[in-house]
Coordinates of C-alpha atoms (C1' of nucleotides) in Angstrom, one line a residue:
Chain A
X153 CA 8.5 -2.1 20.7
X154 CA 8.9 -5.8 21.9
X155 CA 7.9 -8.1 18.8
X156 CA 7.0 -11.0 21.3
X157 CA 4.0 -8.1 21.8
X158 CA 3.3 -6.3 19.2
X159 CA 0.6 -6.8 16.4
X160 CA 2.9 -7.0 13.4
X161 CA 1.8 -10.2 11.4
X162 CA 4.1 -10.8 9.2
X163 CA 3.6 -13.9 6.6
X164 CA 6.3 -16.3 5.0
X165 CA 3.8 -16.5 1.9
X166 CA 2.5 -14.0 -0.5
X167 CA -1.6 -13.8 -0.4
X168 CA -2.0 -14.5 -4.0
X169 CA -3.9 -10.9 -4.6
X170 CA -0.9 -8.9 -4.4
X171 CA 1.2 -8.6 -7.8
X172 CA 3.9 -6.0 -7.4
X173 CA 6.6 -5.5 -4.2
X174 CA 5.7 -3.1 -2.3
X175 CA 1.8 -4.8 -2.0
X176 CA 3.3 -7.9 -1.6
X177 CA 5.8 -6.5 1.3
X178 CA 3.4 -4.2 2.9
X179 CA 1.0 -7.2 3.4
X180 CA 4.2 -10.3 4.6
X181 CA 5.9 -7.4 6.9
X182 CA 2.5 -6.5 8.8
X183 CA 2.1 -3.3 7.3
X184 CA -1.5 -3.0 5.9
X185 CA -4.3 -5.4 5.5
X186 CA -6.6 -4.7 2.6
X187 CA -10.3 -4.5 3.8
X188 CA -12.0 -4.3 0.4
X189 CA -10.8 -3.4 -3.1
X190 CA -8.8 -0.4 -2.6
X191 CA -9.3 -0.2 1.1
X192 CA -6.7 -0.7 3.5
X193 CA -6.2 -0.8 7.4
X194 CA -2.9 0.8 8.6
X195 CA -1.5 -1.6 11.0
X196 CA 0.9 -0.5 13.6
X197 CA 4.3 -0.8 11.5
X198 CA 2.5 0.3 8.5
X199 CA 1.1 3.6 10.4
X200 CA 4.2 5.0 11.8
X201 CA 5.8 5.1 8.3
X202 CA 2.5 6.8 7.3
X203 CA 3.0 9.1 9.4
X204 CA 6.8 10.1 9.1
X205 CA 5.9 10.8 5.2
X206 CA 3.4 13.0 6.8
X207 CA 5.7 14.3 9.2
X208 CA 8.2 15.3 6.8
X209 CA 5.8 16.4 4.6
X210 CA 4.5 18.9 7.1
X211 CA 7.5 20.8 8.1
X212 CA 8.3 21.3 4.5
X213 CA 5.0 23.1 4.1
X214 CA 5.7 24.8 7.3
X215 CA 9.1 26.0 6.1
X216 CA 7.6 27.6 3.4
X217 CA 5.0 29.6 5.1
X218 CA 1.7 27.1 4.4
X219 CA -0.4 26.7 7.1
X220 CA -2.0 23.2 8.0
X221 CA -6.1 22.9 8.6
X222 CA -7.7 20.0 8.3
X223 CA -11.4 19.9 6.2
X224 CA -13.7 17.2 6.9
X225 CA -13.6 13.9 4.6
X226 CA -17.8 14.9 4.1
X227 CA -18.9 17.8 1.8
X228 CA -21.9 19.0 0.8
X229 CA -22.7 18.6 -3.0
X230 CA -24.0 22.3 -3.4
X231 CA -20.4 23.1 -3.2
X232 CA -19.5 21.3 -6.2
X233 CA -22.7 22.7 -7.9
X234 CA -21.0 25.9 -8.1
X235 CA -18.1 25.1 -9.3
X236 CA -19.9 23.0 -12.1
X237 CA -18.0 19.7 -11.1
X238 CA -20.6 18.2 -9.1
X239 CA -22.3 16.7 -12.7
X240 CA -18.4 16.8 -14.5
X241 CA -16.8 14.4 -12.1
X242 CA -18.4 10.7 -12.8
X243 CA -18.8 7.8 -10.9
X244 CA -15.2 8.6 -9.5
X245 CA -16.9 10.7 -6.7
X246 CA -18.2 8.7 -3.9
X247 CA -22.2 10.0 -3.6
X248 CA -23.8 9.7 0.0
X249 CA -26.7 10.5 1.2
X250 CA -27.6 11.4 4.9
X251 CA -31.0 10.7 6.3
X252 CA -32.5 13.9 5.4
X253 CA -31.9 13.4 1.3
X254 CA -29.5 15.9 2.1
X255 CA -26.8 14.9 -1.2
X256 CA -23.4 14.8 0.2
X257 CA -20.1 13.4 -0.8
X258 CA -16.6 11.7 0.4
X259 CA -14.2 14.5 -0.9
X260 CA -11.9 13.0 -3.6
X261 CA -10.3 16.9 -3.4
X262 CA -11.0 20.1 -1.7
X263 CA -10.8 23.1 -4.2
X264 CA -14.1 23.7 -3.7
X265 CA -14.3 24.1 0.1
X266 CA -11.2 25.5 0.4
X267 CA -12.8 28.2 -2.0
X268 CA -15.3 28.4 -0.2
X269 CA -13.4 29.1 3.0
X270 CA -11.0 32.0 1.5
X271 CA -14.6 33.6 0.7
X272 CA -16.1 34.0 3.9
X273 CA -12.2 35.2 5.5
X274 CA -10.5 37.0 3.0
X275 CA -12.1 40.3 2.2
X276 CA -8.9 42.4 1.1
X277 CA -5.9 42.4 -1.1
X278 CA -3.8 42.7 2.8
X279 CA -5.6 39.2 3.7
X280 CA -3.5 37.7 0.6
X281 CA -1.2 35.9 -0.4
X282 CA -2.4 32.4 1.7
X283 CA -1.2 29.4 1.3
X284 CA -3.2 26.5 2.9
X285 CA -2.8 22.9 3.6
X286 CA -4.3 19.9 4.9
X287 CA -3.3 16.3 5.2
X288 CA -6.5 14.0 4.6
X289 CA -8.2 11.2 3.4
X290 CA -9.2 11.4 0.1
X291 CA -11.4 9.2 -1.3
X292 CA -11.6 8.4 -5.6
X293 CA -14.0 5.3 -6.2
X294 CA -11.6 3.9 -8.9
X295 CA -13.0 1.6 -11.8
X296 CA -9.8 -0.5 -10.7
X297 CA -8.2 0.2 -8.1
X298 CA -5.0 -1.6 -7.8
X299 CA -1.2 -2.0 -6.7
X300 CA -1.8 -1.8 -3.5
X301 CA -1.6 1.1 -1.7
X302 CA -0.5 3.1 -4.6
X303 CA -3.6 2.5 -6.3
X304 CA -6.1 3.0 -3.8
X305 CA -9.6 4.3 -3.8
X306 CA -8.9 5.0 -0.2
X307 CA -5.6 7.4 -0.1
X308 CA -4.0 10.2 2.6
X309 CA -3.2 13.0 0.5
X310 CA -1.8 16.1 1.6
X311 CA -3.4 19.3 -0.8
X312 CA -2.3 22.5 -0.8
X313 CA -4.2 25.3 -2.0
X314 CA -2.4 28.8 -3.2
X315 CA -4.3 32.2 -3.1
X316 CA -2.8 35.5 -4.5
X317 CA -3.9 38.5 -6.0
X318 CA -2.5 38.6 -9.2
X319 CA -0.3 36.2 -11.6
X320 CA 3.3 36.9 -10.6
X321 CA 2.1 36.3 -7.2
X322 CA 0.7 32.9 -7.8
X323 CA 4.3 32.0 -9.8
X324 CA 5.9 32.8 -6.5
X325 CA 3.9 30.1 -4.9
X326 CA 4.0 28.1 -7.6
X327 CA 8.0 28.0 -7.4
X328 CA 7.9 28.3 -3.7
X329 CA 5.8 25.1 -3.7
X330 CA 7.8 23.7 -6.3
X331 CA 11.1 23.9 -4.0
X332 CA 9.5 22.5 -1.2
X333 CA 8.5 19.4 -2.8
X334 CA 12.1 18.4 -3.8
X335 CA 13.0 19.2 -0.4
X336 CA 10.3 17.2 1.2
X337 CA 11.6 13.7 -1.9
X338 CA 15.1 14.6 -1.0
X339 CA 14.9 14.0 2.7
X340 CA 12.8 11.1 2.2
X341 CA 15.6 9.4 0.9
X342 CA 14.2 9.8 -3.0
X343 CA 15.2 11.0 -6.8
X344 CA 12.2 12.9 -7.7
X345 CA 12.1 14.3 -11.1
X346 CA 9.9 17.2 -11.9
X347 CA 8.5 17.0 -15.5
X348 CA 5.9 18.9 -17.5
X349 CA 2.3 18.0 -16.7
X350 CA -0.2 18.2 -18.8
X351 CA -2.3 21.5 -18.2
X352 CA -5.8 20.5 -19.9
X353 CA -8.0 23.2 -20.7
X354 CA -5.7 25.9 -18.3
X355 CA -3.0 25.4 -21.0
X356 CA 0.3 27.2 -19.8
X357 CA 3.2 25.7 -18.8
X358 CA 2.6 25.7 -15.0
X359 CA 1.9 22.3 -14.4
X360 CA 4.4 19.4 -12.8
X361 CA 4.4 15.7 -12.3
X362 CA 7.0 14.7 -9.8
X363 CA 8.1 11.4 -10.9
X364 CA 10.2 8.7 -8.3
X365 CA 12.1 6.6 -10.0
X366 CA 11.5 2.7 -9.3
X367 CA 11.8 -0.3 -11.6
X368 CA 8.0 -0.9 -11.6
X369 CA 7.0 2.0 -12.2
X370 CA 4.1 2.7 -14.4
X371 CA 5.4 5.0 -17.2
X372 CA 8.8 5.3 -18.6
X373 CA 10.8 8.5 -18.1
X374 CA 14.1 10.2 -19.2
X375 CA 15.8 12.4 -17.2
X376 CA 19.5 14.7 -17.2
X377 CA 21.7 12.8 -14.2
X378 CA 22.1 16.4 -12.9
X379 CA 19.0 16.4 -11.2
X380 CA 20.8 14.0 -8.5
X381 CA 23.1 16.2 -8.2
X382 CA 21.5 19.4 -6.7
X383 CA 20.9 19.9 -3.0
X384 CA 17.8 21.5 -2.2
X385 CA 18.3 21.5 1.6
X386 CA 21.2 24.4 1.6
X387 CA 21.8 28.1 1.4
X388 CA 21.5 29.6 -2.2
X389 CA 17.8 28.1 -2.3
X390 CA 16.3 30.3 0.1
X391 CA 12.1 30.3 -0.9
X392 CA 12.4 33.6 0.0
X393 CA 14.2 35.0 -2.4
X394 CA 13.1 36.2 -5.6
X395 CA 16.7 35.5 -7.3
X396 CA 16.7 31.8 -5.3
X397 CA 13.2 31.2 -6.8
X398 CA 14.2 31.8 -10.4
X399 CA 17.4 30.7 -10.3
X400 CA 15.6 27.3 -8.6
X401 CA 12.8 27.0 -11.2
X402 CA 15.3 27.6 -14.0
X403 CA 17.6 24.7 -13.0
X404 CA 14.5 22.7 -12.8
X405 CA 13.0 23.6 -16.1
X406 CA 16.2 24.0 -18.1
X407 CA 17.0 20.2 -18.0
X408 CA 15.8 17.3 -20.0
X409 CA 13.3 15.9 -17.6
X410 CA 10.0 13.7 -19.7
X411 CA 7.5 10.8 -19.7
X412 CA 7.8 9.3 -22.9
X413 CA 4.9 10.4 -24.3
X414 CA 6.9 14.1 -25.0
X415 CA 10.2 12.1 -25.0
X416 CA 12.0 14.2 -27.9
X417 CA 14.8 12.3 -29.0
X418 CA 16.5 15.2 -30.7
X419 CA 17.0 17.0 -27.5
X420 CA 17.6 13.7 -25.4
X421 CA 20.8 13.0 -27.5
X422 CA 22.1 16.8 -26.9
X423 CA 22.7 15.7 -23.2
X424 CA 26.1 13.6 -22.9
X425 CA 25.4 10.1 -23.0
X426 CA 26.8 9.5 -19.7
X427 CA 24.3 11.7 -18.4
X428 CA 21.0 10.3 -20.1
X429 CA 18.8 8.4 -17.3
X430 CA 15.8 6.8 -18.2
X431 CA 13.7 4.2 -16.6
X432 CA 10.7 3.5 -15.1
X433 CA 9.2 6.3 -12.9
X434 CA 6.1 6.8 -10.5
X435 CA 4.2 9.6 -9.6
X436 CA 3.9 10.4 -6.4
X437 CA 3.4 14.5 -6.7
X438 CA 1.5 16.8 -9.1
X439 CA 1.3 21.0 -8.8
X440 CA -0.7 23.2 -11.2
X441 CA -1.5 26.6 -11.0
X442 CA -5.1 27.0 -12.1
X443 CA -6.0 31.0 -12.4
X444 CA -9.2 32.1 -11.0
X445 CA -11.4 28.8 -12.6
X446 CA -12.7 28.1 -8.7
X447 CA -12.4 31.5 -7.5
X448 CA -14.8 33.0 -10.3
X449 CA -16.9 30.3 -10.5
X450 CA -17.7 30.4 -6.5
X451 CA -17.8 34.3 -6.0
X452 CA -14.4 34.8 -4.4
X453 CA -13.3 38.3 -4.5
X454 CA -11.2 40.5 -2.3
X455 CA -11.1 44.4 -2.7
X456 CA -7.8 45.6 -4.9
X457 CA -5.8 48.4 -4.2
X458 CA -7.9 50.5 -5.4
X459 CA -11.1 49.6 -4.0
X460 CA -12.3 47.4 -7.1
X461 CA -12.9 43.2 -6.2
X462 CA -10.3 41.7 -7.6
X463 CA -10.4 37.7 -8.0
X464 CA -7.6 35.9 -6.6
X465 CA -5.4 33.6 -9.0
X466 CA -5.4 30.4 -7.2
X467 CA -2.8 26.9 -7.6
X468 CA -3.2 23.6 -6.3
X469 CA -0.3 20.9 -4.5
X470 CA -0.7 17.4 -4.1
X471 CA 1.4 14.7 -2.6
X472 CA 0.5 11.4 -2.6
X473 CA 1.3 10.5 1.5
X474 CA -0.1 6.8 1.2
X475 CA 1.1 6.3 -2.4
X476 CA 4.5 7.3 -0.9
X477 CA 4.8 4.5 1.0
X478 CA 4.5 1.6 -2.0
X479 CA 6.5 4.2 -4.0
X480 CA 9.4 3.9 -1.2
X481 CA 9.3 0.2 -1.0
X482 CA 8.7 -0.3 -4.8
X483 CA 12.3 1.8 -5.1
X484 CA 13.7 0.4 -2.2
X485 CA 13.6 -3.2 -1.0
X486 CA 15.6 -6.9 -2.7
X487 CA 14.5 -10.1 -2.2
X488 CA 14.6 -10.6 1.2
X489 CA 12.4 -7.5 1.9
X490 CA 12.0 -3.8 2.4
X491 CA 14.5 -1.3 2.8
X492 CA 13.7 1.6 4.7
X493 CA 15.2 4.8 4.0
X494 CA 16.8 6.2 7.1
X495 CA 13.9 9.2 7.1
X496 CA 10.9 7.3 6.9
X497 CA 11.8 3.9 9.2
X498 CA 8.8 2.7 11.5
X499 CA 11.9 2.1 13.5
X500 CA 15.5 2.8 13.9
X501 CA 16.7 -0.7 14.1
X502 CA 15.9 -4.3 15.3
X503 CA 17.0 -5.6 17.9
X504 CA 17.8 -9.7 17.7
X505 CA 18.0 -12.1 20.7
X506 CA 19.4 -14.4 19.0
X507 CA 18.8 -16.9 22.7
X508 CA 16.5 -15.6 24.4
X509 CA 16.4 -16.9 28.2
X510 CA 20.2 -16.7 28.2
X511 CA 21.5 -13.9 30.8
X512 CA 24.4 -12.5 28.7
X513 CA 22.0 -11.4 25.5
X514 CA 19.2 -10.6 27.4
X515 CA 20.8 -7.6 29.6
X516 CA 22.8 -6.6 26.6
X517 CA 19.3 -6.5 24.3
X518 CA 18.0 -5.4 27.0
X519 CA 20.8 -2.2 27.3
X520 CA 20.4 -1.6 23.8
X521 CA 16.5 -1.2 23.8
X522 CA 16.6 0.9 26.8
X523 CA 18.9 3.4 24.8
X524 CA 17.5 3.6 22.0
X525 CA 14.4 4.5 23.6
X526 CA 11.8 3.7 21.6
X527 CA 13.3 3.7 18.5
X528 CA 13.8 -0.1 18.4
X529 CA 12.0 -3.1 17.8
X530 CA 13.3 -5.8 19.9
X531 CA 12.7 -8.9 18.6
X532 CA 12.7 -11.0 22.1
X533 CA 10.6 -13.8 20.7
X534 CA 11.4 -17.5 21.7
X535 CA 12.1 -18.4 17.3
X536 CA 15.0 -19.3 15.9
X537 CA 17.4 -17.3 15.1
X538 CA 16.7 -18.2 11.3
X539 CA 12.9 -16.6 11.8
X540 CA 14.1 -13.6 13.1
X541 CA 17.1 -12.5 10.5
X542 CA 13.8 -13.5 8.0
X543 CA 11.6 -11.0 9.6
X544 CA 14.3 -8.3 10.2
X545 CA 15.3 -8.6 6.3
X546 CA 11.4 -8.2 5.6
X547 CA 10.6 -5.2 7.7
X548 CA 13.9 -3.7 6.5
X549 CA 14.7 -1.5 9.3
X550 CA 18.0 0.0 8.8
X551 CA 19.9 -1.3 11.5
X552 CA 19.8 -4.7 12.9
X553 CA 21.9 -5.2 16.2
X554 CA 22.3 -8.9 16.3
X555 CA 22.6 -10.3 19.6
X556 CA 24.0 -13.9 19.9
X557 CA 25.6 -16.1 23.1
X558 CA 29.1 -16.0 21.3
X559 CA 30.0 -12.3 21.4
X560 CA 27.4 -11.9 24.5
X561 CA 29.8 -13.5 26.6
X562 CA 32.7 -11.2 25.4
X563 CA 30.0 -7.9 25.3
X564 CA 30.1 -7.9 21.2
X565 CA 27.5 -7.6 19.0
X566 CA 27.3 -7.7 15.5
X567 CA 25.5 -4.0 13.3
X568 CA 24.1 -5.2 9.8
X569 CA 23.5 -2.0 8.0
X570 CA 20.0 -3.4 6.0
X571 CA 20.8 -1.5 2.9
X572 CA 24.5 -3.0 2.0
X573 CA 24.4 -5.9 4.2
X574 CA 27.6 -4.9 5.4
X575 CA 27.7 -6.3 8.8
X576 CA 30.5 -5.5 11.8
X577 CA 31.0 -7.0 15.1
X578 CA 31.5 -3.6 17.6
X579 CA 30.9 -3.1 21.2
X580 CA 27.8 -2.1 22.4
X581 CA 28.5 1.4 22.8
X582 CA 30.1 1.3 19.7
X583 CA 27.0 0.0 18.0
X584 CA 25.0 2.8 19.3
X585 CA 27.0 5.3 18.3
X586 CA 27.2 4.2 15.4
X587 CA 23.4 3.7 14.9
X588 CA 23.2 7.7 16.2
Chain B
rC264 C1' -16.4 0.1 -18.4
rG265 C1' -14.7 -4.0 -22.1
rG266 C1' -11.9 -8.8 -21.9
rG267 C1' -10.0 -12.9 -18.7
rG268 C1' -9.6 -15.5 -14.0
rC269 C1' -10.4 -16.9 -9.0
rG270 C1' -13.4 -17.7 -4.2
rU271 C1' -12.1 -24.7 -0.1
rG272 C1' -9.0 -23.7 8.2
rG273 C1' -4.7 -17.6 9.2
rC274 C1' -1.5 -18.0 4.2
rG275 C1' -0.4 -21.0 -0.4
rC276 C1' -2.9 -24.8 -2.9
rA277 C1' -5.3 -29.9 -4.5
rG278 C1' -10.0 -32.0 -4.9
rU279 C1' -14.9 -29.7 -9.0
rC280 C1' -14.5 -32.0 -15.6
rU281 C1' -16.7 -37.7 -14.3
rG282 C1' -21.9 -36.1 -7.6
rG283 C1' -21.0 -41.0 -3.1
rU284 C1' -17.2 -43.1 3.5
rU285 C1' -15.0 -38.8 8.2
rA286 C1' -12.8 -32.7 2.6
rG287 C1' -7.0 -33.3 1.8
rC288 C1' -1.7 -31.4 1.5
rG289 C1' 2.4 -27.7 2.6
rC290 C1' 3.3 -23.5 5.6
rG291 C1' 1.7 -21.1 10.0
rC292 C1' -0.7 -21.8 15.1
rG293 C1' -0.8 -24.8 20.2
rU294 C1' 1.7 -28.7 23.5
rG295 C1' 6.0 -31.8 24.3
rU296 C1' 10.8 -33.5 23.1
rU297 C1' 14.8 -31.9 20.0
rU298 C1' 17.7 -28.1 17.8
rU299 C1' 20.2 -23.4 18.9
rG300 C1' 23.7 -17.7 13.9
rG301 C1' 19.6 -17.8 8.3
rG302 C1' 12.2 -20.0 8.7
rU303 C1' 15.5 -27.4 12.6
rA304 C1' 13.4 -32.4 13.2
rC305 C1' 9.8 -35.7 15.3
rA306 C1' 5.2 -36.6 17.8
rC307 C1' 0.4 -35.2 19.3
rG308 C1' -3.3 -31.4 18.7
rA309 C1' -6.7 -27.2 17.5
rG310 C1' -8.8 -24.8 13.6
rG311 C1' -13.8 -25.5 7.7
rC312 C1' -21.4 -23.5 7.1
rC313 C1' -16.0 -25.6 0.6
rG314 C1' -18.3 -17.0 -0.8
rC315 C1' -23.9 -16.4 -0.3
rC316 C1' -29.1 -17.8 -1.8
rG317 C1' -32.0 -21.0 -4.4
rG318 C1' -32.7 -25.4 -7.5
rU319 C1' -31.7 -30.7 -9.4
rU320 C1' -30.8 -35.4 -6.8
rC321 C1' -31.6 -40.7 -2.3
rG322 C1' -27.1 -37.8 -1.8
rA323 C1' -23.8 -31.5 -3.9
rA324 C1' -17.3 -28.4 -2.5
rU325 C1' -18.5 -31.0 -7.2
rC326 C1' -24.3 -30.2 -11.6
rC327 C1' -27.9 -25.8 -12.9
rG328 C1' -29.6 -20.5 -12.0
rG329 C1' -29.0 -16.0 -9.5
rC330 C1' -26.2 -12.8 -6.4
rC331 C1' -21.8 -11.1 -3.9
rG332 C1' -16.6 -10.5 -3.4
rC333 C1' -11.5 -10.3 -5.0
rC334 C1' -7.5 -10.4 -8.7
rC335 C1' -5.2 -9.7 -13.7
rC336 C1' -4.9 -7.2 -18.9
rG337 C1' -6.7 -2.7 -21.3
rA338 C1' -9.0 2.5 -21.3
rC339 C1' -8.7 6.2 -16.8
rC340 C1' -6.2 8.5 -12.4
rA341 C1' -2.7 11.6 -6.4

RNA sequence: CGGGGCGUGGCGCAGUCUGGUUAGCGCGCGUGUUUUGGGUACACGAGGCCGCCGGUUCGAAUCCGGCCGCCCCGACCA
């Protein structure tokens, strides 16, 4: 992308609505623009990181088995008559009405039509287990929205929906689901915690937050260190296997993991001290395995075994995807700006011309961009060379291949690495290879 | 939904209490010169229905009434 074209508007100043980091980032480096409380446009920058959360997010699913479809953003309110939550949900719901008085609504969630769905294809025990997903706007009409992005009444949120015929099945998902979400944090570049949810009226203890840690993060958590320890990516975690699962969901469940509203200090100081992490931590992902509440309510039954209905034992899977991006920056970024993580970059690097219009920079820039094949932002603007190390720092890519007359004329550049600043002065090859 | 605050060029603000030439400042933007490795300096310039509607007044950004929008704290949530 060539920066002297594209729409990123980045601002030296903070607009005075935005409180925390990541709002006040996402707005200065061009990211988003709000369009009413809670609303935001994606701009271009802000939209490819949108949609490498989403990307990631997606193969994970995939890897486990669940299968992507996308419901509409409209449902009818008979739906949520059924399942009793059309009158139980409050003003959170958005309520529309089309020109026939027909009473529709801007989904907030999609039990209910998903339900609905499994009913009219799954007539048989051999049509189960399913395991569906879609990644969608959501829309909550929150009595505050705030914090940006991460507070939105507008949100992407990819929900997955679990269908099996009898409990132990629906733990297999449940756990299945489980290890795919600290896949899907761990290549993101994130420490996410799994802690106890709160189950409400299901009760049972199959029910997890998934907590990022980040210094403004709105409740405060404390954790054993071992959790950063454990790679989910490799072999001996296979979702496949029954003995992976349990050995999985027992190294998750085992360790001291809590908000601190079940913080037991009893059991924190049984974990060595130099273990004990606590801080502040943000939600960003929340599983709960709900039993047949939706399933009963709307009619859905397969035939058993044995020829009796049987009502499947359903679970629930949520990731915040826009959320994920203020989460990212709010855990990653300093004063000059964001700091991508390596997975979720709009871009791999920029690119500075640090004198544009002088022959030497311009066919090495112009080398670089051409190999890195759209995977660079080339900032070929006629600024100073102040304005652009500024707007690098801000939209934190995690390369920066500075560009300047002196080691032009010699065929050097100069590779900052965003996240440690470390900076080194390599050939250009050398700084491609290096960039990968 | 309770409590508080704010709406003035793209962004940040002053001016409002105490009504009165042409509504100001910084940043950004445009042009020129200058500078050339961390938002350079100078000059010139463009850009405003002072949130909206109504009222008071000879006269309203400023006073009064109503409405709308946005933000912050709390209760609530992916």
């Amino acid at each position: 992308m060539l920066l002297s074209h594209a729409f990123v508007p980045t601002l030296k100043e903070t607009p005075s609505e935005a409180q925390i980091a990541s709002h006040r980032l996402m707005l200065r480096a061009g990211l988003v623009r709000q369009t009413s409380a809670g609303i935001y446009a994606w701009l271009p920058m802000g939209l490819r990181v949108l949609r490498h959360i989403e990307q990631i997010v997606r193969e994970e699913q995939d890897a486990i088995g669940a299968q992507e479809l996308l419901m509409p953003t409209i449902q009818p309110a008979e739906l949520w008559r059924e399942s009793g939550r059309y009158d139980d949900y409050g003003k959170e719901m958005l309520r529309i009405t089309d020109r026939h008085d027909r009473e529709m609504l801007f989904g907030p969630t999609n039990e209910e039509m998903i339900t609905d769905l499994m009913r009219q294809g799954a007539k048989s025990y051999r049509d189960l287990p399913q395991v569906l997903y879609h990644i969608q706007w959501k829309f909550r009409d929150e009595v505050r929205p705030r914090f940006g992005v991460m507070r939105g009444r507008e949100f992407l949120m990819k929900d997955a929906y679990s269908f099996d015929i009898d409990y132990a099945g629906a733990v297999r998902s449940y756990r299945q689901m489980m290890l795919a979400y600290m896949r899907t944090f761990q290549r993101m570049g994130l420490k996410a915690i799994p802690m106890v949810a709160d189950t409400g009226p299901i009760g049972g203890d199959l029910s997890h937050e998934f907590i990022i840690l980040a210094p403004t993060g709105e409740s405060q958590v404390y954790y054993d260190a071992s959790f950063e320890e454990i790679d989910y990516q490799g072999g001996g975690c296979s979702h496949k296997s029954d003995e992976d699962l349990q050995r999985f969901y027992d190294l998750m469940t085992s360790q001291y993991a809590t908000t601190d509203e079940k913080h037991n200090l009893i059991n924190w100081e049984k974990i060595p001290a130099d273990r004990r992490r606590e801080g502040r931590g943000i939600e960003v992902g929340h599983i709960f395995y709900f039993g047949t509440k939706y399933s009963k309510a709307m009619g859905l039954a397969v035939a058993g075994h044995d020829g009796k209905q049987l009502i499947p034992e359903m679970g629930s899977y949520g990731i915040g995807i826009s959320r994920l991006v203020g989460a990212i920056i709010e855990a990653s970024h300093d004063a000059a700006g964001i700091i991508w993580p390596d997975a979720v970059a709009p871009y791999k690097a920029s690119i500075l011309n640090l004198r544009v219009g002088d022959a030497a920079c311009g066919k090495i820039c112009d080398t670089l961009y051409t190999a890195l094949r759209g995977q660079a932002v080339y900032d070929d603007r006629d600024a100073r060379a102040g304005e652009k190390f500024a707007d690098a720092d801000l939209m934190g890519l995690p390369w920066q291949i500075i560009v300047g007359p002196r080691g032009a004329a010699n065929g050097v550049v100069e590779l900052k690495r965003r996240v440690t600043g470390e900076r080194l002065e390599l050939s250009v090859d050398a700084a491609l290879i290096r960039i990968g």
